[in-house]
Amino acid sequence: MKPKSFDQVLEEIRGKRILVANRGIPARRICRSITEMFDAIAVMTATDVDKTSPATSGANELLMLGSNPRAYLDLDRVIREAKARDIVAIHPGWGFGAEDDTFPKRCEEAGIIFIGPRQEPMRILGNKVAVRALAKEQGVPVVPGSEGAVSIPEARELAKEIGFPIMLKAEGGGGGRGIYEVYEESELESAFSKASALAQASFGNPRLYVEKLLTSIRHIEIQVIADTYGNVFCFDERDCSVQRNHQKLVEITPSPWPTYSEELREQLKEYSRRLIQAVGYHSLATVEFLVDQEGTPYLIEVNTRLQVEHGITECRYGIDLVEEQIATAFGSELRFNEENTKPYQWAMQCRINCEDPQKDFSPNAGRITRYVSPGGQGVRIDSCVSDGYRFPSNYDSAAALLITYGNSWNKIVSLTQRALREYMISGVKTTIPFHRQIIGHSKFIEADYDTNFIRKHRNELMNYSDREPESLRLSRLIAEISAKGYNEYVQLGEYRGRDDKRVGRFEPVMPDFPATYFEPRITRGMKRDSILDALREDREKGIVHMTDTTTRDITQSNSGNRFRLAEDKLVGPYLDRCGFFSLENGGGAHFHVAMLANMTYPFTEAKKWNQFAPQTLKQILIRSTNVLGYKPQPKNVMRMTGEMINEHYDVIRCFDFLNHIENMRPFAEVALNSEANIFEPAISLSWAKGFDVARYLEVTDDIVGMCADVAGVSRDKATRMIILGLKDMAGVCPPRFMRELIGSIREKYPELVVHSHRHYTDGLFVPTMGAAADAGAHIVDVAIGSAVRWYGQGEVLSTATYIEDEIGLKTNLDKDMIRATNFVLKQIMPYYDRYTAPYFQGIDHDVVKHGMPGGATSSSQEGAMKQGYIKLLPYMLKFLEGTRKIVRYHDVTPGSQITWNTAFLAVTGAYKRGGEVEVRRLLNILDIVNLCEESALTSYEREARLDLYRDSNDAFRQLLLGKYGKLPLGFPEDWVYQSAFGKSWEKAIAERTEESPLKTLQDVDVAAEESALQERLGRYPSREELVMYLNHPGDAIKTIEFCDKYANCNNVPLDAWFEGLEKGETLHFQGDCKKPHAMRILDISEPDENGMSIVRYIVDSEIVSHQVEVADPQSSFKDAVEVADSSNEYHMGSPCNGDLWVMHVRPGDKVKAGEEIFNVSVMKQEKAVYAPVDGIVKRVLKSANFQEDRLMVPVKENELLVELGPPADVCPTCKETFPTSDCRFCPSCGQKV
Amino acid sequence: MLPPGIFLWEQGCGGFAPSDFPRSLAELHPNWASDMDSLQPWDSSDVPGFLQSYASAEDAETPIVVCCDCPTTMDLAFRFAEEELLPEWGSVVAVTQQEGRGQLRRHWVSPPGNLHVSVVMPGYTGRHDLWGDCMAALQPLVAGYVFVAALEQMGAHIKLKWPNDFLQGERKVGGMLLEERNGVIVLGMGINLVASPDDSEMRKDSAAKAGILQLSAGRSTPLGVWKCLVNRSKNIYTALIDAFSPSEFISLAAERLAWVGRLILVREGGDQVYQARIMGLSSDGGLVLDRNGRKETLYSGSILPV
């Protein structure tokens, strides 16, 4: 037959229908060639899932395949339908039927042209065993290995011959699947059976063949095209070495590998030509080689179809391979020859998949919420996605092929980097950020990579955050707050609704800095010794310094800690110029709350402080062994945290609630080691019997002794190296006591700098601080007036006035600057007052009795109110007053929490047992215990006092055992143990210890924790993230993930943070990089049945829709489901979502621990639920008996199904069970109980 | 803990001496007689109460406890697992069982010659990878898939009726049930090797008619089939968890799913019955249905062909 020209073919095809039996990227790509060049009608197959996909836009018509998503594989159906639709030719694309060698045959039988090779050549080249034989025959080198599937002994024999390592490859495998690497003979046996099982599982064929495993190799392939007349053209190589598990990620032409030579290129082309010609193949094919370090090639396989990476060859030559493939299928003579087809460009392709590389490349389907495609010169995109497209889960994860082309390797590297930067896909995770890592990697740029590149550099490559632009992330957060009406992250519940009255827009007026000539006495950058000398000198001159606690302790106590870095940034620069000795801006609960509710990295916060307030010393509060948490930390964690603290804070105040000074040692070691940091060990103060001046002088001795020991200096020298803190956290010590205490300390240690801290709770702040100053304190703590409520510190100007006017001492403050600071703060506080501190704020002089410190007074009241026990609060306070005389320690964190919980549990426990009568009885016995001598107690009273701690919790028991450290006045009496530990009280007493918990606490395996965190984040944590995680693992992860998702929320203005935006309102905000952004909400829809509201808004110039869950989904359950409380052993919930099919019990039944109570079925899995304890069934919320009525009852995970009660008492006479616990006579036999 | 090998539970011998076994079991079914023949002689094992066969220890990679007659292999397997006698993949095979049960304690007919077995499945709560997170949901499907793949290696082309019944052609040749008690998961399986209920005996609402498993290799003795099946399943399970992520597994399992694209009848918990078309599997192992154009995911309930 005379060859047709290309133009003849054009004419022949015009207006005809050509079918692409494929979907997604290949279908769209091929349709493009069909319509643009041939003027033909492009028909595309589509299942229901795909019928509206973006890829279909390329087709003129669709050939519908119905609902079965796998219908693309139903070739008979495709051909049948094609026949009925007058299709003249079918292009199989890649994947699906493209490599099924019966496809050409079946097309031929149907009288349709198959755009691809004929069956026979396709069968030979497509079969790995056959092509190997052919290659040997043609003198093309192949990887040494078996000629076909082998048995284990054959494999062993062969492996000896070719040497380890070897690969076991599944006969049915391909695309990198079904390959098992074996490095040693000893592994062969088990690897073989595993690989065989795997091959069977994945490909339905367990047969394996053996191949030598080549190490450090490149994957190089040659694109070939041939016509039906024997003309063959080979293109330059594509380098596809960057692979993951044998799946290509990046493809490049030509290979940038320096070793790659023109000779090798010619040789590979020659090999390829031989293979193609040997079987009389026509159409496109790719001949794949592995090339080792020395440049020796081995044939691996031939792909008999169009390939995913064909586009880069097109760019290198400026041609259209698909167009040529179609033409040759219609009998056109190949137009390419060495004269007219010359390479002139470099090209690179990145395969962008909807996969999450950090989650082991797991595919993820879902709606694409934002799609911005790169453009500009040198960029080509073949994609199958668009904005709003719901990426289906039924097919592979390929989303786009990003190709760049230019005239050099360096050019395409830069082009790809730029294009990847521009490329944005939101809603689903993609490989884009991972590709950015690859293309930016120095080894990649140097072209120094092989097929192990990804595996070798995995850690560096995975170390990225998949982040969208800051403006978008922040705007989404604001949209969420706006839709809900409240900010769920501040952890204050639903504190307001969307339509509630607002405090209003926050547009702070920032006053100019007053022009003063004030000179600060102490500034950052001064050495420790000169600072301490200055303090002593000034005190000699009658000058008392002050520490400001506004942004830490006072707002912790008064505003639930929630003062954000955003507002710190506003007041900080003013505070910095007021002349304070130091600013307490971190530590205590603030550290935790930074992560819990402010979604801010605490040490980053500290770093920022030193930038916007560089002048004044910064001070932190830490809790000895608990550091910044609530339970003792191992020494190595303490030290790591300590180092981080040293870096950002100048003064380190450290206290221990037991005044067990040994507990501070690891911190002293870190802090005293530095010449810049000042260590301030503090004495926890209570005002009670036994805690007198003499006692505190002993503690001071301990402190001086410990510091001398750590620093390796004399006690005298040690007193000159530290500041002694006095910490009256409850605000209970009266002026006369402080005068006496400080006077005695100053007398005994004249060189020791004394820093006095107290709260306002008893109302005596000003005179007490006056007395402290009068007695010789060097520094006192105060705060800015507009932040002062009654629980934190007192106000600076009034305290200064009292000290100056009444006492006759001096202060060193810039009072005008304080007034300016106050003005700024006045504008901020209303928001915090409204949303973070809606509870009791007044003076509570009763504190001298109950001793609840600072913010704990209001938070404990809040707790009692929320749990419905407000009427019991007076009793709880009474209990506090009494128990403080029995178990003796200081009411500061965590002691105050322990005391409060003990009181709460004792009173509510008594109330549950017998109402207010029982509570009064409990308090009565508490009074008796405290008033009477042991010998005066009756046996009844001794028995009754055991009720006092029967409901106490673990923390209290740990305290009694000495697990927090040594109790300051020794262990309490034995009956306390009897009460708290019950039967095992003697064992508890035997276990008691007075050693510091540091002695027994095992160091944490930091490396293991780090890798756990790394696993969780999918990248390396920073040092700060690790320290956060070691201190508060759950909240650290929450904050880290929040910041990845929403960026730095301190860029959200105060009003938007608490109240969100109203519809139509415009909000201006700035990102971290200071780019200004504007956001306006267009609409917030009413929630749909799933509780989802759609917020439509404009950010800058882009319209964004964001779905927010604002309500619970309307469930089929009429009433809300009651949830089992996991901490309540009597609650039995459903183990999973499923169907309850048998309930064995009814209310009133007695059950034994371990007895099956009910059974839930899900997906033919039956989960039996057993009684956790002995007890009586109180409630059965759902019941089922499938065997009888064939009915199953749907249940939700954790839904409460059975509630048990404690085992009932039994009548001693007739042995009948009492129905309730308050029976006074046995209902059965009448026996008096 | 029992080592790999085949064991006889003395209490479950029905009063026969082991040497009498071939003869007494021949009366029950000739296949059992041939199984037992090949296991002679029995000797005492290191674990009291169990005799061990030293004849065919080589090809058993897990302990298999044979019991002549018992109420149900499920309870025995739980008991042995609790007593720390059976490790993961250890199993109990009964010649017959009195109270054999299917899903929801439905009666399971257990004529001698068929395979009735319970096997202790590997725990997953200690896994800290993707599998650890989703095994709870995927376990039934994984079990179904693994045994189907193993049966396929033995020459039987089996489709998986969601979530884990075995269909050969259109007939159900076996099924399984997973029970979890106190964190121990036992898989019970019944495979019709020699007998199946007649079509007239089947429950009105049962999903498919019953049939007898056809294996190419001609192996059909209960122990012969089980030894091979459990070895292969164990390997496939290990390889699957090793080499595939859960989402990849879902696509593998979807390929084995019966009736994809077909209209079926769905019976949920109670009386609710409706028609829907099977679309595939959801990422958490549920059956994705097209119910009048709406996509729904089924987690429990049964399906039957229309």
PDB file of N, CA and C in Angstrom, chain A residues 5 60 135 154 193 215 225 254 383 385 427 438 518 583 586 615 652 655 699 716 834 855 1015 1022 1080 1148 1201 1217:
ATOM      1  N   SER A   5       0.036  10.597   2.935  1.00  0.00           N
ATOM      2  CA  SER A   5       0.705  11.746   3.542  1.00  0.00           C
ATOM      3  C   SER A   5      -0.124  12.191   4.740  1.00  0.00           C
ATOM      4  N   ASN A  60     -15.952  16.793  22.568  1.00  0.00           N
ATOM      5  CA  ASN A  60     -17.161  17.300  21.925  1.00  0.00           C
ATOM      6  C   ASN A  60     -18.381  16.494  22.357  1.00  0.00           C
ATOM      7  N   ALA A 135      15.297  -9.253  23.567  1.00  0.00           N
ATOM      8  CA  ALA A 135      16.465  -8.389  23.757  1.00  0.00           C
ATOM      9  C   ALA A 135      17.752  -9.202  23.643  1.00  0.00           C
ATOM     10  N   GLU A 154      15.386 -22.612  42.824  1.00  0.00           N
ATOM     11  CA  GLU A 154      15.940 -21.987  41.610  1.00  0.00           C
ATOM     12  C   GLU A 154      16.406 -20.568  41.903  1.00  0.00           C
ATOM     13  N   SER A 193       8.275 -16.043  50.244  1.00  0.00           N
ATOM     14  CA  SER A 193       6.877 -16.390  50.508  1.00  0.00           C
ATOM     15  C   SER A 193       6.040 -15.127  50.690  1.00  0.00           C
ATOM     16  N   THR A 215      22.293  -1.180  42.283  1.00  0.00           N
ATOM     17  CA  THR A 215      22.234  -0.061  43.221  1.00  0.00           C
ATOM     18  C   THR A 215      22.773   1.169  42.515  1.00  0.00           C
ATOM     19  N   ILE A 225       8.782   6.457  18.022  1.00  0.00           N
ATOM     20  CA  ILE A 225       7.547   6.399  17.250  1.00  0.00           C
ATOM     21  C   ILE A 225       7.867   5.701  15.934  1.00  0.00           C
ATOM     22  N   PRO A 254      16.691  16.706  28.263  1.00  0.00           N
ATOM     23  CA  PRO A 254      17.522  15.498  28.313  1.00  0.00           C
ATOM     24  C   PRO A 254      18.007  15.261  29.738  1.00  0.00           C
ATOM     25  N   SER A 383      -4.062  19.228  33.175  1.00  0.00           N
ATOM     26  CA  SER A 383      -4.666  18.879  34.459  1.00  0.00           C
ATOM     27  C   SER A 383      -6.055  18.308  34.269  1.00  0.00           C
ATOM     28  N   VAL A 385      -8.306  18.897  37.008  1.00  0.00           N
ATOM     29  CA  VAL A 385      -9.001  19.439  38.177  1.00  0.00           C
ATOM     30  C   VAL A 385      -9.326  20.911  37.962  1.00  0.00           C
ATOM     31  N   GLY A 427      -8.044  22.486  49.651  1.00  0.00           N
ATOM     32  CA  GLY A 427      -9.181  21.591  49.876  1.00  0.00           C
ATOM     33  C   GLY A 427      -8.717  20.151  49.976  1.00  0.00           C
ATOM     34  N   ILE A 438      11.701  18.832  46.495  1.00  0.00           N
ATOM     35  CA  ILE A 438      12.586  18.087  45.585  1.00  0.00           C
ATOM     36  C   ILE A 438      13.352  19.066  44.705  1.00  0.00           C
ATOM     37  N   PHE A 518      13.240  60.949  81.366  1.00  0.00           N
ATOM     38  CA  PHE A 518      13.425  59.853  82.307  1.00  0.00           C
ATOM     39  C   PHE A 518      14.525  58.896  81.854  1.00  0.00           C
ATOM     40  N   LEU A 583       9.491  43.375  83.719  1.00  0.00           N
ATOM     41  CA  LEU A 583       8.121  43.108  83.306  1.00  0.00           C
ATOM     42  C   LEU A 583       7.905  41.605  83.403  1.00  0.00           C
ATOM     43  N   GLY A 586       5.717  36.226  81.396  1.00  0.00           N
ATOM     44  CA  GLY A 586       5.582  34.823  80.992  1.00  0.00           C
ATOM     45  C   GLY A 586       5.613  33.886  82.177  1.00  0.00           C
ATOM     46  N   GLN A 615      14.004  47.149  76.151  1.00  0.00           N
ATOM     47  CA  GLN A 615      14.796  47.833  77.160  1.00  0.00           C
ATOM     48  C   GLN A 615      14.717  47.201  78.545  1.00  0.00           C
ATOM     49  N   ILE A 652      14.409  34.878  86.518  1.00  0.00           N
ATOM     50  CA  ILE A 652      13.680  33.620  86.590  1.00  0.00           C
ATOM     51  C   ILE A 652      13.220  33.393  88.024  1.00  0.00           C
ATOM     52  N   PHE A 655       9.299  28.959  92.281  1.00  0.00           N
ATOM     53  CA  PHE A 655       8.770  28.644  93.618  1.00  0.00           C
ATOM     54  C   PHE A 655       8.402  27.176  93.703  1.00  0.00           C
ATOM     55  N   VAL A 699      13.665  28.332 105.604  1.00  0.00           N
ATOM     56  CA  VAL A 699      13.573  28.131 104.164  1.00  0.00           C
ATOM     57  C   VAL A 699      14.599  29.006 103.446  1.00  0.00           C
ATOM     58  N   ASP A 716      27.842  33.530 101.683  1.00  0.00           N
ATOM     59  CA  ASP A 716      27.841  34.994 101.568  1.00  0.00           C
ATOM     60  C   ASP A 716      27.783  35.434 100.118  1.00  0.00           C
ATOM     61  N   ARG A 834     -15.436  41.404  79.207  1.00  0.00           N
ATOM     62  CA  ARG A 834     -16.713  40.873  78.750  1.00  0.00           C
ATOM     63  C   ARG A 834     -16.634  39.360  78.536  1.00  0.00           C
ATOM     64  N   GLY A 855      -6.384  33.951  91.226  1.00  0.00           N
ATOM     65  CA  GLY A 855      -7.423  33.568  90.288  1.00  0.00           C
ATOM     66  C   GLY A 855      -8.157  32.309  90.674  1.00  0.00           C
ATOM     67  N   GLU A1015       6.556  12.073  63.840  1.00  0.00           N
ATOM     68  CA  GLU A1015       5.596  11.205  63.161  1.00  0.00           C
ATOM     69  C   GLU A1015       4.240  11.893  63.060  1.00  0.00           C
ATOM     70  N   SER A1022      10.478  21.881  65.522  1.00  0.00           N
ATOM     71  CA  SER A1022      11.543  22.791  65.927  1.00  0.00           C
ATOM     72  C   SER A1022      11.844  22.508  67.402  1.00  0.00           C
ATOM     73  N   ARG A1080     -14.068  41.184  53.671  1.00  0.00           N
ATOM     74  CA  ARG A1080     -15.459  41.582  53.902  1.00  0.00           C
ATOM     75  C   ARG A1080     -16.339  40.360  53.723  1.00  0.00           C
ATOM     76  N   GLY A1148     -32.284  -3.071  87.566  1.00  0.00           N
ATOM     77  CA  GLY A1148     -32.473  -3.829  88.790  1.00  0.00           C
ATOM     78  C   GLY A1148     -31.671  -5.122  88.824  1.00  0.00           C
ATOM     79  N   LEU A1201     -25.419   3.292  77.049  1.00  0.00           N
ATOM     80  CA  LEU A1201     -26.451   2.268  76.870  1.00  0.00           C
ATOM     81  C   LEU A1201     -26.915   1.697  78.208  1.00  0.00           C
ATOM     82  N   THR A1217     -31.839  -8.038  98.610  1.00  0.00           N
ATOM     83  CA  THR A1217     -31.132  -6.803  98.265  1.00  0.00           C
ATOM     84  C   THR A1217     -32.034  -5.607  98.564  1.00  0.00           C
TER      85      THR A1217
END
